[in-house]
Structures are given as structure tokens and as C-alpha cells.
PDB file of N, CA, C and O and ligand atoms in Angstrom:
ATOM      1  N   MET A 438      23.204  35.833  16.022  1.00  0.00           N
ATOM      2  CA  MET A 438      23.659  34.622  15.301  1.00  0.00           C
ATOM      3  C   MET A 438      24.829  34.998  14.400  1.00  0.00           C
ATOM      4  O   MET A 438      24.732  35.898  13.588  1.00  0.00           O
ATOM      5  N   THR A 439      25.933  34.302  14.586  1.00  0.00           N
ATOM      6  CA  THR A 439      27.083  34.584  13.722  1.00  0.00           C
ATOM      7  C   THR A 439      26.946  33.831  12.400  1.00  0.00           C
ATOM      8  O   THR A 439      26.308  32.782  12.340  1.00  0.00           O
ATOM      9  N   ALA A 440      27.527  34.397  11.392  1.00  0.00           N
ATOM     10  CA  ALA A 440      27.457  33.779  10.067  1.00  0.00           C
ATOM     11  C   ALA A 440      28.168  32.433  10.082  1.00  0.00           C
ATOM     12  O   ALA A 440      29.263  32.296  10.612  1.00  0.00           O
ATOM     13  N   HIS A 441      27.515  31.470   9.531  1.00  0.00           N
ATOM     14  CA  HIS A 441      28.093  30.136   9.464  1.00  0.00           C
ATOM     15  C   HIS A 441      29.108  30.084   8.321  1.00  0.00           C
ATOM     16  O   HIS A 441      28.791  30.453   7.201  1.00  0.00           O
ATOM     17  N   GLU A 442      30.316  29.648   8.674  1.00  0.00           N
ATOM     18  CA  GLU A 442      31.329  29.499   7.627  1.00  0.00           C
ATOM     19  C   GLU A 442      31.114  28.169   6.920  1.00  0.00           C
ATOM     20  O   GLU A 442      31.322  27.108   7.479  1.00  0.00           O
ATOM     21  N   ILE A 443      30.697  28.268   5.719  1.00  0.00           N
ATOM     22  CA  ILE A 443      30.391  27.063   4.964  1.00  0.00           C
ATOM     23  C   ILE A 443      31.666  26.628   4.230  1.00  0.00           C
ATOM     24  O   ILE A 443      32.461  27.464   3.808  1.00  0.00           O
ATOM     25  N   ASN A 444      31.896  25.340   4.142  1.00  0.00           N
ATOM     26  CA  ASN A 444      33.102  24.893   3.442  1.00  0.00           C
ATOM     27  C   ASN A 444      32.777  24.343   2.047  1.00  0.00           C
ATOM     28  O   ASN A 444      31.612  24.193   1.679  1.00  0.00           O
ATOM     29  N   CYS A 445      33.841  24.062   1.308  1.00  0.00           N
ATOM     30  CA  CYS A 445      33.678  23.647  -0.092  1.00  0.00           C
ATOM     31  C   CYS A 445      32.785  22.408  -0.223  1.00  0.00           C
ATOM     32  O   CYS A 445      31.951  22.338  -1.114  1.00  0.00           O
ATOM     33  N   GLU A 446      32.984  21.460   0.687  1.00  0.00           N
ATOM     34  CA  GLU A 446      32.190  20.230   0.602  1.00  0.00           C
ATOM     35  C   GLU A 446      30.700  20.515   0.725  1.00  0.00           C
ATOM     36  O   GLU A 446      29.882  19.947   0.021  1.00  0.00           O
ATOM     37  N   GLU A 447      30.378  21.399   1.662  1.00  0.00           N
ATOM     38  CA  GLU A 447      28.974  21.753   1.849  1.00  0.00           C
ATOM     39  C   GLU A 447      28.421  22.464   0.626  1.00  0.00           C
ATOM     40  O   GLU A 447      27.282  22.227   0.223  1.00  0.00           O
ATOM     41  N   VAL A 448      29.238  23.340   0.070  1.00  0.00           N
ATOM     42  CA  VAL A 448      28.793  24.066  -1.124  1.00  0.00           C
ATOM     43  C   VAL A 448      28.479  23.082  -2.248  1.00  0.00           C
ATOM     44  O   VAL A 448      27.430  23.166  -2.886  1.00  0.00           O
ATOM     45  N   ILE A 449      29.374  22.129  -2.440  1.00  0.00           N
ATOM     46  CA  ILE A 449      29.166  21.155  -3.507  1.00  0.00           C
ATOM     47  C   ILE A 449      27.931  20.307  -3.237  1.00  0.00           C
ATOM     48  O   ILE A 449      27.136  20.040  -4.124  1.00  0.00           O
ATOM     49  N   ARG A 450      27.760  19.942  -1.976  1.00  0.00           N
ATOM     50  CA  ARG A 450      26.615  19.129  -1.607  1.00  0.00           C
ATOM     51  C   ARG A 450      25.296  19.886  -1.819  1.00  0.00           C
ATOM     52  O   ARG A 450      24.276  19.301  -2.177  1.00  0.00           O
ATOM     53  N   LEU A 451      25.344  21.203  -1.579  1.00  0.00           N
ATOM     54  CA  LEU A 451      24.114  21.994  -1.645  1.00  0.00           C
ATOM     55  C   LEU A 451      23.922  22.708  -2.972  1.00  0.00           C
ATOM     56  O   LEU A 451      22.928  23.407  -3.173  1.00  0.00           O
ATOM     57  N   LEU A 452      24.890  22.507  -3.873  1.00  0.00           N
ATOM     58  CA  LEU A 452      24.894  23.314  -5.096  1.00  0.00           C
ATOM     59  C   LEU A 452      23.604  23.197  -5.908  1.00  0.00           C
ATOM     60  O   LEU A 452      23.064  24.201  -6.367  1.00  0.00           O
ATOM     61  N   PHE A 453      23.112  21.986  -6.061  1.00  0.00           N
ATOM     62  CA  PHE A 453      21.905  21.805  -6.879  1.00  0.00           C
ATOM     63  C   PHE A 453      20.707  22.508  -6.257  1.00  0.00           C
ATOM     64  O   PHE A 453      19.953  23.183  -6.941  1.00  0.00           O
ATOM     65  N   GLU A 454      20.562  22.339  -4.943  1.00  0.00           N
ATOM     66  CA  GLU A 454      19.451  23.012  -4.261  1.00  0.00           C
ATOM     67  C   GLU A 454      19.621  24.526  -4.326  1.00  0.00           C
ATOM     68  O   GLU A 454      18.651  25.265  -4.465  1.00  0.00           O
ATOM     69  N   TYR A 455      20.872  24.954  -4.217  1.00  0.00           N
ATOM     70  CA  TYR A 455      21.168  26.386  -4.324  1.00  0.00           C
ATOM     71  C   TYR A 455      20.736  26.922  -5.688  1.00  0.00           C
ATOM     72  O   TYR A 455      20.050  27.942  -5.780  1.00  0.00           O
ATOM     73  N   LEU A 456      21.125  26.215  -6.734  1.00  0.00           N
ATOM     74  CA  LEU A 456      20.785  26.664  -8.083  1.00  0.00           C
ATOM     75  C   LEU A 456      19.281  26.580  -8.336  1.00  0.00           C
ATOM     76  O   LEU A 456      18.729  27.358  -9.111  1.00  0.00           O
ATOM     77  N   ASP A 457      18.645  25.628  -7.699  1.00  0.00           N
ATOM     78  CA  ASP A 457      17.184  25.505  -7.833  1.00  0.00           C
ATOM     79  C   ASP A 457      16.443  26.441  -6.889  1.00  0.00           C
ATOM     80  O   ASP A 457      15.218  26.438  -6.842  1.00  0.00           O
ATOM     81  N   ARG A 458      17.216  27.204  -6.098  1.00  0.00           N
ATOM     82  CA  ARG A 458      16.649  28.131  -5.100  1.00  0.00           C
ATOM     83  C   ARG A 458      15.738  27.412  -4.114  1.00  0.00           C
ATOM     84  O   ARG A 458      14.682  27.913  -3.735  1.00  0.00           O
ATOM     85  N   GLU A 459      16.165  26.222  -3.705  1.00  0.00           N
ATOM     86  CA  GLU A 459      15.378  25.462  -2.745  1.00  0.00           C
ATOM     87  C   GLU A 459      15.924  25.603  -1.322  1.00  0.00           C
ATOM     88  O   GLU A 459      15.374  25.045  -0.385  1.00  0.00           O
ATOM     89  N   LEU A 460      17.020  26.345  -1.194  1.00  0.00           N
ATOM     90  CA  LEU A 460      17.602  26.516   0.133  1.00  0.00           C
ATOM     91  C   LEU A 460      16.937  27.677   0.844  1.00  0.00           C
ATOM     92  O   LEU A 460      16.431  28.599   0.211  1.00  0.00           O
ATOM     93  N   ASP A 461      17.005  27.629   2.180  1.00  0.00           N
ATOM     94  CA  ASP A 461      16.503  28.798   2.895  1.00  0.00           C
ATOM     95  C   ASP A 461      17.475  29.956   2.673  1.00  0.00           C
ATOM     96  O   ASP A 461      18.651  29.749   2.392  1.00  0.00           O
ATOM     97  N   PRO A 462      16.972  31.194   2.803  1.00  0.00           N
ATOM     98  CA  PRO A 462      17.773  32.370   2.438  1.00  0.00           C
ATOM     99  C   PRO A 462      19.108  32.452   3.170  1.00  0.00           C
ATOM    100  O   PRO A 462      20.111  32.878   2.581  1.00  0.00           O
ATOM    101  N   ALA A 463      19.136  32.032   4.436  1.00  0.00           N
ATOM    102  CA  ALA A 463      20.383  32.112   5.197  1.00  0.00           C
ATOM    103  C   ALA A 463      21.435  31.193   4.590  1.00  0.00           C
ATOM    104  O   ALA A 463      22.583  31.588   4.371  1.00  0.00           O
ATOM    105  N   ARG A 464      21.050  29.982   4.312  1.00  0.00           N
ATOM    106  CA  ARG A 464      21.939  29.014   3.686  1.00  0.00           C
ATOM    107  C   ARG A 464      22.434  29.515   2.326  1.00  0.00           C
ATOM    108  O   ARG A 464      23.601  29.455   1.992  1.00  0.00           O
ATOM    109  N   SER A 465      21.474  30.029   1.600  1.00  0.00           N
ATOM    110  CA  SER A 465      21.769  30.510   0.272  1.00  0.00           C
ATOM    111  C   SER A 465      22.789  31.651   0.299  1.00  0.00           C
ATOM    112  O   SER A 465      23.693  31.701  -0.529  1.00  0.00           O
ATOM    113  N   SER A 466      22.663  32.535   1.289  1.00  0.00           N
ATOM    114  CA  SER A 466      23.644  33.629   1.333  1.00  0.00           C
ATOM    115  C   SER A 466      24.980  33.153   1.887  1.00  0.00           C
ATOM    116  O   SER A 466      26.016  33.735   1.572  1.00  0.00           O
ATOM    117  N   ASP A 467      24.980  32.092   2.703  1.00  0.00           N
ATOM    118  CA  ASP A 467      26.250  31.459   3.080  1.00  0.00           C
ATOM    119  C   ASP A 467      27.003  31.037   1.826  1.00  0.00           C
ATOM    120  O   ASP A 467      28.208  31.236   1.700  1.00  0.00           O
ATOM    121  N   ILE A 468      26.275  30.448   0.915  1.00  0.00           N
ATOM    122  CA  ILE A 468      26.897  29.974  -0.317  1.00  0.00           C
ATOM    123  C   ILE A 468      27.332  31.153  -1.186  1.00  0.00           C
ATOM    124  O   ILE A 468      28.436  31.151  -1.723  1.00  0.00           O
ATOM    125  N   ASP A 469      26.473  32.169  -1.279  1.00  0.00           N
ATOM    126  CA  ASP A 469      26.868  33.383  -2.006  1.00  0.00           C
ATOM    127  C   ASP A 469      28.212  33.890  -1.506  1.00  0.00           C
ATOM    128  O   ASP A 469      29.101  34.194  -2.295  1.00  0.00           O
ATOM    129  N   ARG A 470      28.316  33.984  -0.181  1.00  0.00           N
ATOM    130  CA  ARG A 470      29.555  34.495   0.415  1.00  0.00           C
ATOM    131  C   ARG A 470      30.727  33.591   0.083  1.00  0.00           C
ATOM    132  O   ARG A 470      31.817  34.060  -0.230  1.00  0.00           O
ATOM    133  N   HIS A 471      30.515  32.304   0.161  1.00  0.00           N
ATOM    134  CA  HIS A 471      31.595  31.367  -0.140  1.00  0.00           C
ATOM    135  C   HIS A 471      32.040  31.510  -1.604  1.00  0.00           C
ATOM    136  O   HIS A 471      33.225  31.541  -1.890  1.00  0.00           O
ATOM    137  N   LEU A 472      31.083  31.636  -2.477  1.00  0.00           N
ATOM    138  CA  LEU A 472      31.412  31.728  -3.900  1.00  0.00           C
ATOM    139  C   LEU A 472      32.186  33.009  -4.223  1.00  0.00           C
ATOM    140  O   LEU A 472      32.981  33.038  -5.162  1.00  0.00           O
ATOM    141  N   GLU A 473      31.954  34.038  -3.413  1.00  0.00           N
ATOM    142  CA  GLU A 473      32.707  35.275  -3.623  1.00  0.00           C
ATOM    143  C   GLU A 473      34.175  35.088  -3.294  1.00  0.00           C
ATOM    144  O   GLU A 473      35.039  35.751  -3.854  1.00  0.00           O
ATOM    145  N   ARG A 474      34.453  34.207  -2.357  1.00  0.00           N
ATOM    146  CA  ARG A 474      35.828  34.033  -1.900  1.00  0.00           C
ATOM    147  C   ARG A 474      36.512  32.833  -2.520  1.00  0.00           C
ATOM    148  O   ARG A 474      37.737  32.775  -2.601  1.00  0.00           O
ATOM    149  N   CYS A 475      35.753  31.842  -2.935  1.00  0.00           N
ATOM    150  CA  CYS A 475      36.353  30.594  -3.367  1.00  0.00           C
ATOM    151  C   CYS A 475      36.231  30.433  -4.880  1.00  0.00           C
ATOM    152  O   CYS A 475      35.147  30.224  -5.413  1.00  0.00           O
ATOM    153  N   ARG A 476      37.344  30.557  -5.528  1.00  0.00           N
ATOM    154  CA  ARG A 476      37.373  30.504  -6.975  1.00  0.00           C
ATOM    155  C   ARG A 476      36.931  29.139  -7.499  1.00  0.00           C
ATOM    156  O   ARG A 476      36.244  29.024  -8.505  1.00  0.00           O
ATOM    157  N   GLU A 477      37.353  28.118  -6.799  1.00  0.00           N
ATOM    158  CA  GLU A 477      37.054  26.754  -7.230  1.00  0.00           C
ATOM    159  C   GLU A 477      35.546  26.486  -7.256  1.00  0.00           C
ATOM    160  O   GLU A 477      35.000  25.993  -8.237  1.00  0.00           O
ATOM    161  N   CYS A 478      34.903  26.831  -6.158  1.00  0.00           N
ATOM    162  CA  CYS A 478      33.457  26.617  -6.080  1.00  0.00           C
ATOM    163  C   CYS A 478      32.728  27.552  -7.022  1.00  0.00           C
ATOM    164  O   CYS A 478      31.704  27.196  -7.597  1.00  0.00           O
ATOM    165  N   PHE A 479      33.279  28.762  -7.164  1.00  0.00           N
ATOM    166  CA  PHE A 479      32.660  29.718  -8.071  1.00  0.00           C
ATOM    167  C   PHE A 479      32.637  29.164  -9.489  1.00  0.00           C
ATOM    168  O   PHE A 479      31.604  29.183 -10.160  1.00  0.00           O
ATOM    169  N   SER A 480      33.759  28.633  -9.949  1.00  0.00           N
ATOM    170  CA  SER A 480      33.756  28.127 -11.327  1.00  0.00           C
ATOM    171  C   SER A 480      32.912  26.874 -11.465  1.00  0.00           C
ATOM    172  O   SER A 480      32.312  26.635 -12.508  1.00  0.00           O
ATOM    173  N   ARG A 481      32.839  26.099 -10.400  1.00  0.00           N
ATOM    174  CA  ARG A 481      31.956  24.934 -10.441  1.00  0.00           C
ATOM    175  C   ARG A 481      30.491  25.364 -10.569  1.00  0.00           C
ATOM    176  O   ARG A 481      29.733  24.816 -11.364  1.00  0.00           O
ATOM    177  N   ALA A 482      30.136  26.369  -9.777  1.00  0.00           N
ATOM    178  CA  ALA A 482      28.765  26.870  -9.820  1.00  0.00           C
ATOM    179  C   ALA A 482      28.446  27.478 -11.185  1.00  0.00           C
ATOM    180  O   ALA A 482      27.361  27.265 -11.734  1.00  0.00           O
ATOM    181  N   GLU A 483      29.420  28.224 -11.729  1.00  0.00           N
ATOM    182  CA  GLU A 483      29.217  28.829 -13.046  1.00  0.00           C
ATOM    183  C   GLU A 483      29.048  27.758 -14.120  1.00  0.00           C
ATOM    184  O   GLU A 483      28.186  27.851 -14.992  1.00  0.00           O
ATOM    185  N   PHE A 484      29.894  26.732 -14.033  1.00  0.00           N
ATOM    186  CA  PHE A 484      29.821  25.628 -14.982  1.00  0.00           C
ATOM    187  C   PHE A 484      28.448  24.976 -14.920  1.00  0.00           C
ATOM    188  O   PHE A 484      27.807  24.719 -15.938  1.00  0.00           O
ATOM    189  N   GLU A 485      28.006  24.734 -13.717  1.00  0.00           N
ATOM    190  CA  GLU A 485      26.716  24.089 -13.499  1.00  0.00           C
ATOM    191  C   GLU A 485      25.575  24.948 -14.029  1.00  0.00           C
ATOM    192  O   GLU A 485      24.642  24.451 -14.660  1.00  0.00           O
ATOM    193  N   LYS A 486      25.674  26.253 -13.806  1.00  0.00           N
ATOM    194  CA  LYS A 486      24.655  27.185 -14.289  1.00  0.00           C
ATOM    195  C   LYS A 486      24.583  27.165 -15.806  1.00  0.00           C
ATOM    196  O   LYS A 486      23.511  27.128 -16.391  1.00  0.00           O
ATOM    197  N   LYS A 487      25.759  27.221 -16.442  1.00  0.00           N
ATOM    198  CA  LYS A 487      25.811  27.225 -17.905  1.00  0.00           C
ATOM    199  C   LYS A 487      25.273  25.933 -18.461  1.00  0.00           C
ATOM    200  O   LYS A 487      24.549  25.901 -19.445  1.00  0.00           O
ATOM    201  N   LEU A 488      25.653  24.833 -17.808  1.00  0.00           N
ATOM    202  CA  LEU A 488      25.186  23.522 -18.246  1.00  0.00           C
ATOM    203  C   LEU A 488      23.668  23.455 -18.182  1.00  0.00           C
ATOM    204  O   LEU A 488      23.005  22.989 -19.099  1.00  0.00           O
ATOM    205  N   ARG A 489      23.124  23.959 -17.086  1.00  0.00           N
ATOM    206  CA  ARG A 489      21.672  23.955 -16.928  1.00  0.00           C
ATOM    207  C   ARG A 489      20.994  24.799 -17.988  1.00  0.00           C
ATOM    208  O   ARG A 489      19.968  24.413 -18.531  1.00  0.00           O
ATOM    209  N   ALA A 490      21.572  25.960 -18.263  1.00  0.00           N
ATOM    210  CA  ALA A 490      21.010  26.835 -19.286  1.00  0.00           C
ATOM    211  C   ALA A 490      21.014  26.109 -20.626  1.00  0.00           C
ATOM    212  O   ALA A 490      20.051  26.185 -21.387  1.00  0.00           O
ATOM    213  N   ARG A 491      22.113  25.400 -20.873  1.00  0.00           N
ATOM    214  CA  ARG A 491      22.219  24.680 -22.139  1.00  0.00           C
ATOM    215  C   ARG A 491      21.213  23.537 -22.211  1.00  0.00           C
ATOM    216  O   ARG A 491      20.587  23.310 -23.239  1.00  0.00           O
ATOM    217  N   VAL A 492      21.054  22.819 -21.130  1.00  0.00           N
ATOM    218  CA  VAL A 492      20.082  21.727 -21.093  1.00  0.00           C
ATOM    219  C   VAL A 492      18.682  22.278 -21.337  1.00  0.00           C
ATOM    220  O   VAL A 492      17.898  21.710 -22.091  1.00  0.00           O
ATOM    221  N   HIS A 493      18.419  23.406 -20.714  1.00  0.00           N
ATOM    222  CA  HIS A 493      17.134  24.060 -20.872  1.00  0.00           C
ATOM    223  C   HIS A 493      16.887  24.421 -22.331  1.00  0.00           C
ATOM    224  O   HIS A 493      15.849  24.116 -22.893  1.00  0.00           O
ATOM    225  N   ALA A 494      17.887  25.081 -22.923  1.00  0.00           N
ATOM    226  CA  ALA A 494      17.789  25.486 -24.326  1.00  0.00           C
ATOM    227  C   ALA A 494      17.651  24.258 -25.215  1.00  0.00           C
ATOM    228  O   ALA A 494      16.847  24.242 -26.145  1.00  0.00           O
ATOM    229  N   ALA A 495      18.430  23.232 -24.901  1.00  0.00           N
ATOM    230  CA  ALA A 495      18.399  22.009 -25.697  1.00  0.00           C
ATOM    231  C   ALA A 495      17.020  21.373 -25.615  1.00  0.00           C
ATOM    232  O   ALA A 495      16.486  20.895 -26.618  1.00  0.00           O
ATOM    233  N   ALA A 496      16.437  21.374 -24.438  1.00  0.00           N
ATOM    234  CA  ALA A 496      15.120  20.775 -24.259  1.00  0.00           C
ATOM    235  C   ALA A 496      14.087  21.534 -25.093  1.00  0.00           C
ATOM    236  O   ALA A 496      13.204  20.933 -25.700  1.00  0.00           O
ATOM    237  N   GLU A 497      14.231  22.863 -25.126  1.00  0.00           N
ATOM    238  CA  GLU A 497      13.290  23.661 -25.902  1.00  0.00           C
ATOM    239  C   GLU A 497      13.471  23.458 -27.400  1.00  0.00           C
ATOM    240  O   GLU A 497      12.523  23.564 -28.166  1.00  0.00           O
ATOM    241  N   ASP A 498      14.695  23.178 -27.782  1.00  0.00           N
ATOM    242  CA  ASP A 498      14.988  22.959 -29.203  1.00  0.00           C
ATOM    243  C   ASP A 498      14.686  21.539 -29.641  1.00  0.00           C
ATOM    244  O   ASP A 498      14.966  21.181 -30.781  1.00  0.00           O
ATOM    245  N   GLU A 499      14.165  20.723 -28.733  1.00  0.00           N
ATOM    246  CA  GLU A 499      13.960  19.313 -29.045  1.00  0.00           C
ATOM    247  C   GLU A 499      15.267  18.698 -29.530  1.00  0.00           C
ATOM    248  O   GLU A 499      15.366  18.203 -30.648  1.00  0.00           O
ATOM    249  N   ALA A 500      16.257  18.776 -28.672  1.00  0.00           N
ATOM    250  CA  ALA A 500      17.576  18.242 -28.999  1.00  0.00           C
ATOM    251  C   ALA A 500      17.470  16.758 -29.317  1.00  0.00           C
ATOM    252  O   ALA A 500      16.612  16.063 -28.781  1.00  0.00           O
ATOM    253  N   PRO A 501      18.347  16.289 -30.196  1.00  0.00           N
ATOM    254  CA  PRO A 501      18.344  14.849 -30.488  1.00  0.00           C
ATOM    255  C   PRO A 501      18.555  14.058 -29.201  1.00  0.00           C
ATOM    256  O   PRO A 501      19.332  14.485 -28.356  1.00  0.00           O
ATOM    257  N   PRO A 502      17.874  12.943 -29.042  1.00  0.00           N
ATOM    258  CA  PRO A 502      17.966  12.165 -27.796  1.00  0.00           C
ATOM    259  C   PRO A 502      19.396  11.822 -27.410  1.00  0.00           C
ATOM    260  O   PRO A 502      19.723  11.772 -26.237  1.00  0.00           O
ATOM    261  N   ARG A 503      20.233  11.623 -28.413  1.00  0.00           N
ATOM    262  CA  ARG A 503      21.607  11.236 -28.114  1.00  0.00           C
ATOM    263  C   ARG A 503      22.320  12.351 -27.341  1.00  0.00           C
ATOM    264  O   ARG A 503      23.031  12.107 -26.386  1.00  0.00           O
ATOM    265  N   LEU A 504      22.112  13.586 -27.765  1.00  0.00           N
ATOM    266  CA  LEU A 504      22.718  14.722 -27.084  1.00  0.00           C
ATOM    267  C   LEU A 504      22.157  14.859 -25.681  1.00  0.00           C
ATOM    268  O   LEU A 504      22.871  15.100 -24.724  1.00  0.00           O
ATOM    269  N   ARG A 505      20.852  14.681 -25.576  1.00  0.00           N
ATOM    270  CA  ARG A 505      20.226  14.813 -24.263  1.00  0.00           C
ATOM    271  C   ARG A 505      20.781  13.786 -23.287  1.00  0.00           C
ATOM    272  O   ARG A 505      21.032  14.084 -22.143  1.00  0.00           O
ATOM    273  N   ARG A 506      20.965  12.569 -23.778  1.00  0.00           N
ATOM    274  CA  ARG A 506      21.524  11.535 -22.908  1.00  0.00           C
ATOM    275  C   ARG A 506      22.928  11.915 -22.455  1.00  0.00           C
ATOM    276  O   ARG A 506      23.305  11.697 -21.329  1.00  0.00           O
ATOM    277  N   ARG A 507      23.691  12.495 -23.391  1.00  0.00           N
ATOM    278  CA  ARG A 507      25.060  12.857 -23.064  1.00  0.00           C
ATOM    279  C   ARG A 507      25.082  13.948 -21.991  1.00  0.00           C
ATOM    280  O   ARG A 507      25.856  13.893 -21.059  1.00  0.00           O
ATOM    281  N   VAL A 508      24.229  14.904 -22.159  1.00  0.00           N
ATOM    282  CA  VAL A 508      24.159  16.002 -21.194  1.00  0.00           C
ATOM    283  C   VAL A 508      23.726  15.474 -19.838  1.00  0.00           C
ATOM    284  O   VAL A 508      24.263  15.839 -18.801  1.00  0.00           O
ATOM    285  N   ARG A 509      22.747  14.566 -19.845  1.00  0.00           N
ATOM    286  CA  ARG A 509      22.272  14.009 -18.581  1.00  0.00           C
ATOM    287  C   ARG A 509      23.388  13.263 -17.862  1.00  0.00           C
ATOM    288  O   ARG A 509      23.553  13.371 -16.664  1.00  0.00           O
ATOM    289  N   ARG A 510      24.172  12.506 -18.626  1.00  0.00           N
ATOM    290  CA  ARG A 510      25.292  11.780 -18.014  1.00  0.00           C
ATOM    291  C   ARG A 510      26.273  12.749 -17.380  1.00  0.00           C
ATOM    292  O   ARG A 510      26.793  12.508 -16.313  1.00  0.00           O
ATOM    293  N   LEU A 511      26.530  13.857 -18.062  1.00  0.00           N
ATOM    294  CA  LEU A 511      27.430  14.886 -17.551  1.00  0.00           C
ATOM    295  C   LEU A 511      26.942  15.396 -16.200  1.00  0.00           C
ATOM    296  O   LEU A 511      27.720  15.556 -15.264  1.00  0.00           O
ATOM    297  N   ILE A 512      25.658  15.644 -16.114  1.00  0.00           N
ATOM    298  CA  ILE A 512      25.094  16.183 -14.878  1.00  0.00           C
ATOM    299  C   ILE A 512      25.189  15.163 -13.759  1.00  0.00           C
ATOM    300  O   ILE A 512      25.548  15.492 -12.639  1.00  0.00           O
ATOM    301  N   GLU A 513      24.892  13.920 -14.076  1.00  0.00           N
ATOM    302  CA  GLU A 513      24.881  12.897 -13.033  1.00  0.00           C
ATOM    303  C   GLU A 513      26.253  12.630 -12.451  1.00  0.00           C
ATOM    304  O   GLU A 513      26.369  12.103 -11.363  1.00  0.00           O
ATOM    305  N   ARG A 514      27.277  12.996 -13.218  1.00  0.00           N
ATOM    306  CA  ARG A 514      28.617  12.738 -12.727  1.00  0.00           C
ATOM    307  C   ARG A 514      28.948  13.611 -11.514  1.00  0.00           C
ATOM    308  O   ARG A 514      29.839  13.311 -10.753  1.00  0.00           O
ATOM    309  N   PHE A 515      28.269  14.724 -11.342  1.00  0.00           N
ATOM    310  CA  PHE A 515      28.577  15.608 -10.204  1.00  0.00           C
ATOM    311  C   PHE A 515      27.802  15.252  -8.951  1.00  0.00           C
ATOM    312  O   PHE A 515      26.648  14.923  -9.042  1.00  0.00           O
TER     313      PHE A 515
HETATM  314 ZN1   ZN B 945      34.900  26.414  -2.062  1.00  0.00          ZN
END
């Protein structure tokens, strides 16, 4: 089986599942490989990771509802 060349659109479509580790390992490593080569997707993935970490931290800190709503809106935009 040859490695599937995944494109930017697919990466973006699968990004959430990728970050949640819900993809099968083959798919996930397709994305790993793409992120190594594609700066655009890499920074998108990094941004998403940081955002998630922040949401997580905010949730633990009992962030004010207004901030939480703002963060949620940010996420939904992608
Ligand atoms: Zn890309």
C-alpha cells in the first residue's frame, strides 16, 4: 500500500478528529507527514492545539462565562 498523499483540505477537515486522536493510525500519520511539509496546516494545527489547551485551562479555572462564550465562538468559526 502506497502512502496516501493527503491535501490541505483533507487535513483541515480531519483536524479536529486528528487532535482528538479519533483517526485511525494510518490517517493520523498521513496528517503528521503533511504537517511536516506544509507550513500553513502546521500553524493551523498549532493554533488549534494552543486554543484547546487554553480552553482546557480556562475550564479548570472556572473562566467567566463571557470568556468561555468568546472562546467557543472562535472554535466554531473553523
Ligand atoms: Zn497543508
